[in-house]
Coordinates of C-alpha atoms and ligand atoms in Angstrom, one line a residue:
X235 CA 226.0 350.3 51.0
X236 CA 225.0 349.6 47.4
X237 CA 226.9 351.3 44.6
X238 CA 224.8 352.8 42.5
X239 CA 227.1 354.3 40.1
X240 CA 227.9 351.5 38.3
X241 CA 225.6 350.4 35.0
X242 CA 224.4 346.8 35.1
X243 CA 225.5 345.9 38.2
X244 CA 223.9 343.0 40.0
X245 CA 221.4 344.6 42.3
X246 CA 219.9 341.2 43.3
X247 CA 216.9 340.0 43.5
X248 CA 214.5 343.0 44.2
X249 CA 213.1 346.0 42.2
X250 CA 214.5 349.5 43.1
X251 CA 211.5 351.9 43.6
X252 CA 211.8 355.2 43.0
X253 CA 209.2 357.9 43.8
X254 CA 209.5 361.1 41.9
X255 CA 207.8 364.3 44.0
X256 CA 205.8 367.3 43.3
X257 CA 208.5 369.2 41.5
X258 CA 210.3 366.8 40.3
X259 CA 207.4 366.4 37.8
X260 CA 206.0 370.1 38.1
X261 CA 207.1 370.8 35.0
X262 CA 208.1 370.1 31.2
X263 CA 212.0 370.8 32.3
X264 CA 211.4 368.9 35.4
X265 CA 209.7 366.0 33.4
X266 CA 212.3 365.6 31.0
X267 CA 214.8 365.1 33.8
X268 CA 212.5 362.4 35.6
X269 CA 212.1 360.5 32.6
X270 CA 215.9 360.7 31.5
X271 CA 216.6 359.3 35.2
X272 CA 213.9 356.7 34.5
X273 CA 215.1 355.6 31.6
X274 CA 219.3 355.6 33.1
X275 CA 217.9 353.2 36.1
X276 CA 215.9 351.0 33.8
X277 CA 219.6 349.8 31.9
X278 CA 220.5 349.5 35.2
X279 CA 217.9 347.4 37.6
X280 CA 216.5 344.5 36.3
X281 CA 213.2 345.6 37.6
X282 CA 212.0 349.2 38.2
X283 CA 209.0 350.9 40.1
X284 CA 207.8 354.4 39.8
X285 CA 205.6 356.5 42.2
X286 CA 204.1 359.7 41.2
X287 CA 203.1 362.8 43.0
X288 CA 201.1 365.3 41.6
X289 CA 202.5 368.7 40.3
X290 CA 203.6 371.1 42.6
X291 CA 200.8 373.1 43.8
X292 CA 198.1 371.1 42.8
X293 CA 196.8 369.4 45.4
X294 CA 196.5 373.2 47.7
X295 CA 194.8 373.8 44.7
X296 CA 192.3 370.4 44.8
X297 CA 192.1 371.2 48.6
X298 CA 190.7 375.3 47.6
X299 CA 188.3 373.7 45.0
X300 CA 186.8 371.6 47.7
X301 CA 186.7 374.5 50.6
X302 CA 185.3 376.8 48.2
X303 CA 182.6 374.4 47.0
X304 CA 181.6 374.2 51.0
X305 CA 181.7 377.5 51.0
X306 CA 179.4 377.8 48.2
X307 CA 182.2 379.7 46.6
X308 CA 181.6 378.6 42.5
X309 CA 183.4 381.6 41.2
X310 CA 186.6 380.2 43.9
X311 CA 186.3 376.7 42.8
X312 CA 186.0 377.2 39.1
X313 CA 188.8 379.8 38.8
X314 CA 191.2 377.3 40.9
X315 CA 189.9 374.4 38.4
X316 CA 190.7 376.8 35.2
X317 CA 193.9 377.3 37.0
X318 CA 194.3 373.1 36.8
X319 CA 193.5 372.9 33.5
X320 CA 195.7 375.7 32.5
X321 CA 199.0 373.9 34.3
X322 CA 198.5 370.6 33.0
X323 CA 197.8 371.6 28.8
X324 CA 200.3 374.1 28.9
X325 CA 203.2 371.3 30.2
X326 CA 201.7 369.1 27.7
X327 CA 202.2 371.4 25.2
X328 CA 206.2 371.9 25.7
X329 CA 206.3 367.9 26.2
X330 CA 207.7 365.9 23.3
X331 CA 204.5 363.8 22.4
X332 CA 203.2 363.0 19.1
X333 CA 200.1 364.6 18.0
X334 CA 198.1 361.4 18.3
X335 CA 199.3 361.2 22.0
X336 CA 199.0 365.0 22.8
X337 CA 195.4 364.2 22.3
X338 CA 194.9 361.3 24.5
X339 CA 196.6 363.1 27.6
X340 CA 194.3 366.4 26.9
X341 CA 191.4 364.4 26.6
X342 CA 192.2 362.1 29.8
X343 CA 192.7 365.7 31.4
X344 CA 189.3 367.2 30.5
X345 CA 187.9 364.0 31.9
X346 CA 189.4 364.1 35.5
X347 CA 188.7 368.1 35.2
X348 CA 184.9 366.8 34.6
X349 CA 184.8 364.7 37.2
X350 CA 186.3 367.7 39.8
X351 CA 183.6 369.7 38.6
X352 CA 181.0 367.4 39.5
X353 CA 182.5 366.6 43.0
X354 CA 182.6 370.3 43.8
X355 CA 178.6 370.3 42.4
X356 CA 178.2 367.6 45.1
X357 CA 179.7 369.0 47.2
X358 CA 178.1 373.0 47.1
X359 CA 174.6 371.7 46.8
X360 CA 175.5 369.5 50.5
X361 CA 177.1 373.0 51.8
X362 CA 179.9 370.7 53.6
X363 CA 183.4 368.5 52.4
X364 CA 183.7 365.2 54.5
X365 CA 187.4 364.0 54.9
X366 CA 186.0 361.0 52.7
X367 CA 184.7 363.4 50.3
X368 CA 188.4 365.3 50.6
X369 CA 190.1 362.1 49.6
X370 CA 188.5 361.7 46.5
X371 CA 189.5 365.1 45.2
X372 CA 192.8 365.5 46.5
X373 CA 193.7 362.2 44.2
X374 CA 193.0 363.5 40.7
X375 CA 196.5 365.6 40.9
X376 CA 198.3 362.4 41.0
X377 CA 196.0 360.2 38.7
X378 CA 196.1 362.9 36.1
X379 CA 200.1 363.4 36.2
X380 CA 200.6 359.4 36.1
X381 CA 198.9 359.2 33.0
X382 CA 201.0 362.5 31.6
X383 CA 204.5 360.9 32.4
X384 CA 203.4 357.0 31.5
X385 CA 202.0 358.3 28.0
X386 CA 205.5 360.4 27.4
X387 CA 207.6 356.9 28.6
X388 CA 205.5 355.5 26.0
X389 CA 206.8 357.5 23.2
X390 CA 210.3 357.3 24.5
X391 CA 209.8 352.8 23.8
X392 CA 209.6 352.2 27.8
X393 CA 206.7 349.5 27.9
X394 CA 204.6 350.8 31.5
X395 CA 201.6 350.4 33.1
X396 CA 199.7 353.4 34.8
X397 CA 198.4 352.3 38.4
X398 CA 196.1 353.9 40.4
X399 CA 197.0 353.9 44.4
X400 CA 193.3 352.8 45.7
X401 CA 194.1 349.7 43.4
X402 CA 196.9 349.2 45.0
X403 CA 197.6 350.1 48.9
X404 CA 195.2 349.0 51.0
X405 CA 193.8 350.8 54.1
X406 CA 191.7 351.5 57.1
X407 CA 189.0 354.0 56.8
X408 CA 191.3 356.9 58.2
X409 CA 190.7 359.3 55.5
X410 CA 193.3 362.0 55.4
X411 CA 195.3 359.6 57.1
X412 CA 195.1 356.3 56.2
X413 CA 196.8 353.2 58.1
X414 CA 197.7 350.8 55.2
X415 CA 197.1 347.0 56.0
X416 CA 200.0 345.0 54.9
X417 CA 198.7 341.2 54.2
X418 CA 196.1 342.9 52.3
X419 CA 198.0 345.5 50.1
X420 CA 201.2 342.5 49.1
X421 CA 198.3 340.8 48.1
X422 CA 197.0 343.2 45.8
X423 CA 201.0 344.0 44.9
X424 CA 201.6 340.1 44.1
X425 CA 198.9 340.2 41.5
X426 CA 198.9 343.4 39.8
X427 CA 202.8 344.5 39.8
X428 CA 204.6 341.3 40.0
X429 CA 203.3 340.1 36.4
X430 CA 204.3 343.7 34.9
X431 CA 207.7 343.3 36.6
X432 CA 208.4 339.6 34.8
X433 CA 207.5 341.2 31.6
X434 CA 209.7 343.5 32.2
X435 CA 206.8 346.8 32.0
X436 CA 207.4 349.9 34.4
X437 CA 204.7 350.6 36.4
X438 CA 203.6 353.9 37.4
X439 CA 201.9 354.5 40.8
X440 CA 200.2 357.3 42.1
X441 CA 201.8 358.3 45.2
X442 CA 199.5 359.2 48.0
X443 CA 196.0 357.7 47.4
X444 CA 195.3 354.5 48.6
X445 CA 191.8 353.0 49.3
X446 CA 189.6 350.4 51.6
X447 CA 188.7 347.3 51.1
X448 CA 185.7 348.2 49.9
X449 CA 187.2 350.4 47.5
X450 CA 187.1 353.8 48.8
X451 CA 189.5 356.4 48.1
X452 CA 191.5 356.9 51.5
X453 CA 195.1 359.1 50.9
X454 CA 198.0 358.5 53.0
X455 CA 198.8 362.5 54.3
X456 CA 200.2 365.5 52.9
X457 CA 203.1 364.2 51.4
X458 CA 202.6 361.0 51.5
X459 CA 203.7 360.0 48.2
X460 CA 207.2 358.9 50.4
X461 CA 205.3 356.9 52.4
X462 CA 203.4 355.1 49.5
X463 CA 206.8 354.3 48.4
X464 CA 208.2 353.1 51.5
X465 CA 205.3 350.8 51.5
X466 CA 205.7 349.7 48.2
X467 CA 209.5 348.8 49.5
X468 CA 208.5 346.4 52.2
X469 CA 205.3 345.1 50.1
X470 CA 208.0 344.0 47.0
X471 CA 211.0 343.2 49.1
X472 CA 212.6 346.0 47.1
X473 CA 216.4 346.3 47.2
X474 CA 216.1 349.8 48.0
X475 CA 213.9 352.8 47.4
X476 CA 215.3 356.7 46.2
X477 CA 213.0 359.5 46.4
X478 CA 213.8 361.7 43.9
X479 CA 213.6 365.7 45.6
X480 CA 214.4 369.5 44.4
X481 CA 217.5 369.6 47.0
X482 CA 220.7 367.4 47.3
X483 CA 219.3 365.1 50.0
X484 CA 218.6 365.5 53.6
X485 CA 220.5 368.7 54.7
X486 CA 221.2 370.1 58.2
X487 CA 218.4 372.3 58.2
X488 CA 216.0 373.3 55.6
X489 CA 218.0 375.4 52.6
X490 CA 214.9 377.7 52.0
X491 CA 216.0 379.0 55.7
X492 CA 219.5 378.9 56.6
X493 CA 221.2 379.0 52.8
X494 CA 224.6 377.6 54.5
X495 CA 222.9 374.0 55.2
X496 CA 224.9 370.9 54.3
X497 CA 223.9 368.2 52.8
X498 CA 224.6 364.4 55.2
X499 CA 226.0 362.0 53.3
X500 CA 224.1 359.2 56.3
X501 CA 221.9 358.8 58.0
X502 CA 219.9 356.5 60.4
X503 CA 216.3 355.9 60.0
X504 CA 215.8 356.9 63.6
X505 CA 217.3 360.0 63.2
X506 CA 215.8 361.1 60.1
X507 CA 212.4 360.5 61.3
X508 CA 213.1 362.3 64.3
X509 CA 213.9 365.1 61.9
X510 CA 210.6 364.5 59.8
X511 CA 208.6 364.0 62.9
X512 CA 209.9 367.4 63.8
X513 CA 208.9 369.0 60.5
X514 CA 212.0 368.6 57.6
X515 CA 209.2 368.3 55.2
X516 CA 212.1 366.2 52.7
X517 CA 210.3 363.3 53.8
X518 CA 207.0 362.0 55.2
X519 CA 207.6 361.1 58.9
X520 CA 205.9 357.5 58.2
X521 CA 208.3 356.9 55.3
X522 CA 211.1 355.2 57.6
X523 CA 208.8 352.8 59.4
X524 CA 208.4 349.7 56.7
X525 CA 212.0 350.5 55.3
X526 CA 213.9 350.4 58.6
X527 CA 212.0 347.0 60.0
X528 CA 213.2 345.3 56.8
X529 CA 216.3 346.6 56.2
X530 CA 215.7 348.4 52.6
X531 CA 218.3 351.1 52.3
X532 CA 216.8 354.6 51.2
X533 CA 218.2 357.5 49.5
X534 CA 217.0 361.0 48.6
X535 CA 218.2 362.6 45.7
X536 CA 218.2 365.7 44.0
X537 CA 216.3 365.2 40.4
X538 CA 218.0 368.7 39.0
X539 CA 221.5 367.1 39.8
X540 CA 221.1 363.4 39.1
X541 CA 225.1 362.7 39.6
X542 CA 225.5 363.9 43.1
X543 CA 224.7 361.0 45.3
X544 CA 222.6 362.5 48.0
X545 CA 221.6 360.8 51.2
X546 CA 222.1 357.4 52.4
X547 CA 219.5 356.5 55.0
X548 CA 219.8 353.2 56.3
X549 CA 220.1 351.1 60.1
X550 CA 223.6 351.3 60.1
X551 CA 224.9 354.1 62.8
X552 CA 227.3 356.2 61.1
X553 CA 230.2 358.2 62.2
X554 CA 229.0 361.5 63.3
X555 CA 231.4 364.7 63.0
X556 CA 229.6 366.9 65.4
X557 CA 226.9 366.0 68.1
X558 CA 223.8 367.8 66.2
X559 CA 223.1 366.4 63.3
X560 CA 220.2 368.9 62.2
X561 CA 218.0 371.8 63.1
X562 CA 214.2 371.7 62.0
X563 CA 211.0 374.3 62.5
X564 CA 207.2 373.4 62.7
X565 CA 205.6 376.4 62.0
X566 CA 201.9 377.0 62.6
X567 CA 201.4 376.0 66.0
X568 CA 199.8 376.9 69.2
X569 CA 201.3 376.7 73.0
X570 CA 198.4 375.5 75.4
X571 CA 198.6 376.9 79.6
X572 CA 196.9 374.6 81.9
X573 CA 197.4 376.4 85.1
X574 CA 196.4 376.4 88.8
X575 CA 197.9 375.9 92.2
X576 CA 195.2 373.5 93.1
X577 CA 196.8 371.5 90.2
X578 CA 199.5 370.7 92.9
X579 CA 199.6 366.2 93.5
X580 CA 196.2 366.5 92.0
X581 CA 195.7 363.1 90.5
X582 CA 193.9 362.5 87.2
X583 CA 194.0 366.0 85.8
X584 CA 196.9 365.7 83.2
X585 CA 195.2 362.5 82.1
X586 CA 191.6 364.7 81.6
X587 CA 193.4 367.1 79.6
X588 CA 194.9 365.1 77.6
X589 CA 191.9 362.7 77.1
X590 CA 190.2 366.4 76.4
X591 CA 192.5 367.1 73.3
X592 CA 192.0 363.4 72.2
X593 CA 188.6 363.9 71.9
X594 CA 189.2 366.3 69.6
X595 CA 191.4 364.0 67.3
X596 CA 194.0 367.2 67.7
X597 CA 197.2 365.9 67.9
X598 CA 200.2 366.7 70.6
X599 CA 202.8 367.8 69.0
X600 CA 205.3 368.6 72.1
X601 CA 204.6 368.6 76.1
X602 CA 206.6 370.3 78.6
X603 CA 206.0 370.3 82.4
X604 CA 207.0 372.7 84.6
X605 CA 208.6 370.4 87.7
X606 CA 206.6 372.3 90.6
X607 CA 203.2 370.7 88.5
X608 CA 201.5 373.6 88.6
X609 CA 201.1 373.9 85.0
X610 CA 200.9 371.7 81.9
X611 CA 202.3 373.1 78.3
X612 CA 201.5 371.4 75.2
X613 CA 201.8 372.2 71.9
X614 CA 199.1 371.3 69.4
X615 CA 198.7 372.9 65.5
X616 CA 197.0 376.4 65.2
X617 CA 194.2 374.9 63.4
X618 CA 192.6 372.9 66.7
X619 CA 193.2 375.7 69.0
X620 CA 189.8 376.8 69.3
X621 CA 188.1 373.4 69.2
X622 CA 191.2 372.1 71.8
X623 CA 190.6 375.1 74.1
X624 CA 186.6 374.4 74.2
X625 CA 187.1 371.0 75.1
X626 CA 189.8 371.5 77.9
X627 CA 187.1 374.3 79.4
X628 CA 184.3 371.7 79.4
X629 CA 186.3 369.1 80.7
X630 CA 188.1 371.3 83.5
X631 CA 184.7 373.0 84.2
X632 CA 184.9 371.9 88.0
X633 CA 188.4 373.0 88.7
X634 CA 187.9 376.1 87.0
X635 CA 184.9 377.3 89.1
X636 CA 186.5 375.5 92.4
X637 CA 189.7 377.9 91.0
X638 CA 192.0 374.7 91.4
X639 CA 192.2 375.7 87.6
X640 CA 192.9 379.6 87.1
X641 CA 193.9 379.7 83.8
X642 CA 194.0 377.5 80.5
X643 CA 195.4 379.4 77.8
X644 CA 196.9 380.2 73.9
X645 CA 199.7 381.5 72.8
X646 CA 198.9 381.7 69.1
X647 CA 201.8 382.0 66.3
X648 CA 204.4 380.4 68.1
X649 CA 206.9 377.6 66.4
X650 CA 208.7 374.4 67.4
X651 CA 212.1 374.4 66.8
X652 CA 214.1 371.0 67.6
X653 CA 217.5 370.7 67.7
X654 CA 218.4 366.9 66.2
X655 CA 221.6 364.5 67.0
X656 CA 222.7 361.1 68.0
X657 CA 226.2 362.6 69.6
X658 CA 223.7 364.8 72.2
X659 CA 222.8 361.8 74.0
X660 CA 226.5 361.2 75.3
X661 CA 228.1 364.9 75.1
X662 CA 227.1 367.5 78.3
X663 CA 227.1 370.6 77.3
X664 CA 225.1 370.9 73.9
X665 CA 221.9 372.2 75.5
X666 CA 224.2 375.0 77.2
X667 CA 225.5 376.0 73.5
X668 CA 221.8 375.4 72.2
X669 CA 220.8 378.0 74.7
X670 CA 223.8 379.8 74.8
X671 CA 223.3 380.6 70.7
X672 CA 219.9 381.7 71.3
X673 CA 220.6 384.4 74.2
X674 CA 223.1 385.7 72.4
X675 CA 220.5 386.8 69.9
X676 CA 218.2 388.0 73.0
X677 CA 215.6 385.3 71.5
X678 CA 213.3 383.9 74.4
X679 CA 212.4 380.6 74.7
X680 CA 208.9 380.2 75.8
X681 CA 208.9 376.3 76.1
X682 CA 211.5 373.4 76.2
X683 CA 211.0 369.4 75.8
X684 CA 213.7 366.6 75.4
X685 CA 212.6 364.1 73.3
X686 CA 212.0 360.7 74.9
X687 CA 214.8 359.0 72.5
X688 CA 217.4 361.6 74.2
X689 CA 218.7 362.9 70.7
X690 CA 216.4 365.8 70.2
X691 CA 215.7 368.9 72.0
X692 CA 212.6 371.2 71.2
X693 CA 212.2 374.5 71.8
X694 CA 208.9 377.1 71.5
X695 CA 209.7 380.3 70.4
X696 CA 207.7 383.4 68.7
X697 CA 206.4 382.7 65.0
X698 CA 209.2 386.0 64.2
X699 CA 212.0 384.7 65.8
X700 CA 211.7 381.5 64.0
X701 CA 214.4 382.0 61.0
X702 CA 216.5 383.9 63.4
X703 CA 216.8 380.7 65.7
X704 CA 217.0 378.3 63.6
X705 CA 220.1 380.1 61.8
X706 CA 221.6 380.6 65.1
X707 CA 221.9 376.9 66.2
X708 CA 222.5 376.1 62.7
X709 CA 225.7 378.4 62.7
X710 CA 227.1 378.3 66.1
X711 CA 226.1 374.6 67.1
X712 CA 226.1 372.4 63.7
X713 CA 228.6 374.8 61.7
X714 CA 230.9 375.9 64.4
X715 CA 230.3 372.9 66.4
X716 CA 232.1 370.4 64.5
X717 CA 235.2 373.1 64.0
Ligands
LIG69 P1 208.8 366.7 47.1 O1 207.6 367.4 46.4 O2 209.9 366.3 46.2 O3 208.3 365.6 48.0 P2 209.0 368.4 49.3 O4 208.7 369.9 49.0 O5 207.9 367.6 50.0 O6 209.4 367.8 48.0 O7 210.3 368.3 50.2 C1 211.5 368.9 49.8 C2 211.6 370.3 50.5 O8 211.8 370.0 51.9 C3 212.9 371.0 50.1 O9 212.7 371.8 49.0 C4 213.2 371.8 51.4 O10 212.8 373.2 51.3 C5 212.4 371.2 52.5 N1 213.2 370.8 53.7 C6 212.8 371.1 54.9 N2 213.8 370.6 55.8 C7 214.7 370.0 55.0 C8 216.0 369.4 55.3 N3 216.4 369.2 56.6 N4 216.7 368.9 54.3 C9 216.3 369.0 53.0 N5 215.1 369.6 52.7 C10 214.4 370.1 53.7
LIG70 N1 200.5 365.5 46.3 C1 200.5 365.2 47.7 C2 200.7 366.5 48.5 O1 200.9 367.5 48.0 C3 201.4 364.1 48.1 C4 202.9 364.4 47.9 O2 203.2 365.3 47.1 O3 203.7 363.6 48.4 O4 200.6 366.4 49.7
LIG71 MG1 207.2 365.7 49.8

């Protein structure tokens, strides 16, 4: 494990990348921390990359501009671009830049400002947003805030480069969610960050767009400026990559919830994406893929307490003290009833319904089975239930008047909690407490899946029992478990 206490140690060979999120640049307070920590690292890695997000709460807002212009909304769109506009000047204002420079960053804001305008134009007058069309909004947060925080470096004497992703991170044509392609994107990384890093010049990425070959703006996911990091990492044979956050690190559940969580000092990379799959929103679930085939050691760290060392996420298995490592909630989601008693040995029809929610490009977020086949359970997100539910019907349309099929059904507002640990694999007993915790609190479980890797249980429960569970495992399974 790299020490990275120590000022101008030998890190080796490779650059450390380091992505700062939404918060961590959200404001002038916040951006005077980010650049002090840029500035400490610098005098301590030979060579340093940056990734960007945008401001908090700027990309829901890109993402209202574009719905409303759909929704031939102007007054929506132009009140949520004032709003924009409004963020950016007034943290420019209570940044440190000279007067000269103050200028340049209000203009180069006015300009992406411009160009939102005209999209959402575009876009009203078509009366529809296309994912494509979705992409090339939700990237002005980040290429606006890249230019903010590389024009402030400047003043503070760190020579950097401001880098747009869709120059940078090549993809398919995925929009919303793009795949990147990895011969194609070192490619790009040998010619346009390599030279900047022998001269010794920062550069600063936008996190989360990327683009095609052709050069059209693709973006990587909701918070995928981790993942534009991660594959960054891998592209530059990094030493290792931080992602810079507004808690302590990766905690046993998520501290807007259960205010007792603790921070974990280690990790592996399976189990934290297990966790991110599962909806710890401290990381993009992608993020660990490059990092953990090549080794890179990553760490998340808190930005408003730069000392405290965080979490240490690597391939190494630690030593656990207890046999759940975590506890994590996906809120928003729907549980889906396919039921009959013609069902029974009936070949093919779990394959139809799932080809059914394919079709739909919703995805399956949890399955369940009941073991006398009579039913299938799956959990997909709120927003597909209606088009999901459509689909099954058309597909099932036989069974259902044949009455093989009697019922395919919704439970809206329910939530996925999973219970997360590497001991729970070897250890009988922990679904016992798991369940055990929950009665106690009369909550009822509606669903229950074991994750195929064998450390991770998931459980459906009501949308307003969610906290209550999650608290409960939290105390009398991670807390009181490792007593
Ligand atoms: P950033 O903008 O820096 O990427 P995010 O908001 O995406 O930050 O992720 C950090 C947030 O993740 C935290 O503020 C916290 O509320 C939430 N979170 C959810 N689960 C966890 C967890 N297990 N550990 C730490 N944070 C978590
Ligand atoms: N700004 C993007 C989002 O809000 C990406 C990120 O923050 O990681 O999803
Ligand atoms: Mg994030």
């Amino acid at each position: 494990m790299a020490d990275n206490k120590d000022a101008n140690i030998d890190h080796g060979p490779g650059p450390l990348v380091m992505k700062f999120g939404g918060t961590s640049v959200g404001s002038p307070e916040a951006i005077i921390q980010t650049i002090n920590i840029i500035k400490k690292q610098r005098q301590e890695w030979k060579q340093l990359v940056v990734v960007v997000s945008a401001m908090s709460g700027i990309t829901n807002l890109l993402i209202s501009c574009a719905n409303d212009a759909a929704a031939d909304n102007r007054e929506g769109y132009t009140n949520s671009i004032s709003l924009i506009r409004k963020r950016h000047l007034e943290t420019v204002n209570d940044l440190p830049y000279s007067a000269q420079s103050r200028e340049k960053v209000n203009a180069t804001i006015q300009e992406y400002l411009d160009r939102l305008h005209n999209y959402c134009v575009s876009i009203q007058t078509m009366g529809e947003v296309t994912h494509r069309g979705m992409d090339a909004i939700t990237s002005l947060g980040e290429r606006i805030n890249v230019r903010l925080i590389s024009e402030l470096l400047l003043e503070q004497a760190i020579p950097n480069q401001p880098i747009d992703g869709d120059q940078l991170i090549v993809t398919d044509d995925t929009f919303q969610n793009a795949r990147p392609l990895r011969e194609l994107t070192i490619q790009k990384v040998n010619t346009l960050i390599l030279p900047l890093l022998r001269d010794n010049v920062v550069p600063i990425i936008t996190g989360f767009l990327s683009g095609t070959e052709e050069g059209v703006v693709t973006t990587l996911g909701r918070g995928g400026s981790d993942y534009t990091a991660a594959v960054l990492g891998d592209c530059l044979g990094a030493q290792e990559v931080w992602t810079w956050t507004d808690v302590d690190g990766v905690m046993t559940a998520d501290p807007s919830v259960v205010a007792d969580a603790k921070v974990i000092s280690h990790l592996t990379f399976d189990e934290v994406s297990e966790m991110a799959y599962f909806g710890a929103k401290v990381l993009h679930p992608k993020t660990m893929r490059p990092l953990m085939e090549k080794d890179i050691p990553l760490w998340v760290k808190n930005t408003f307490n730069p000392s405290f060392a965080g979490t240490y996420i690597s391939n190494e298995t630690q030593k656990t003290t207890g046999v759940l490592t975590c506890v994590t909630i996906i809120r928003d989601v729907s549980l889906i009833t396919v039921r009959g008693k013609g069902m029974l040995g009936v070949p093919g029809v779990a394959a139809r319904t799932f080809s059914a929610v394919a079709k739909k490009n919703a995805s399956v977020l949890m399955i369940s089975q009941s073991s006398s086949e009579q039913s299938i359970c799956f959990v997909i997100l709120n927003h597909d239930e209606i088009k999901v539910i459509q689909s099954l019907k058309n597909e099932l349309a036989f069974e259902l008047s044949s009455g093989d099929v009697d019922a395919i059904k919704a439970i809206s507002n329910v939530v996925i909690i999973t219970a997360i640990g590497a001991g729970m694999c070897h250890t009988p007993g922990v679904s016992a407490k798991i369940f055990g915790a929950l009665g106690k609190k009369n909550i009822n479980v509606i669903a229950i899946a074991q994750g195929s890797s064998e450390y991770s249980i998931s459980m459906v429960v009501a949308k307003e029992e969610a906290d209550a569970a999650v608290q409960e495992i939290h105390t009398e399974v991670i807390i009181n478990g490792t007593k």
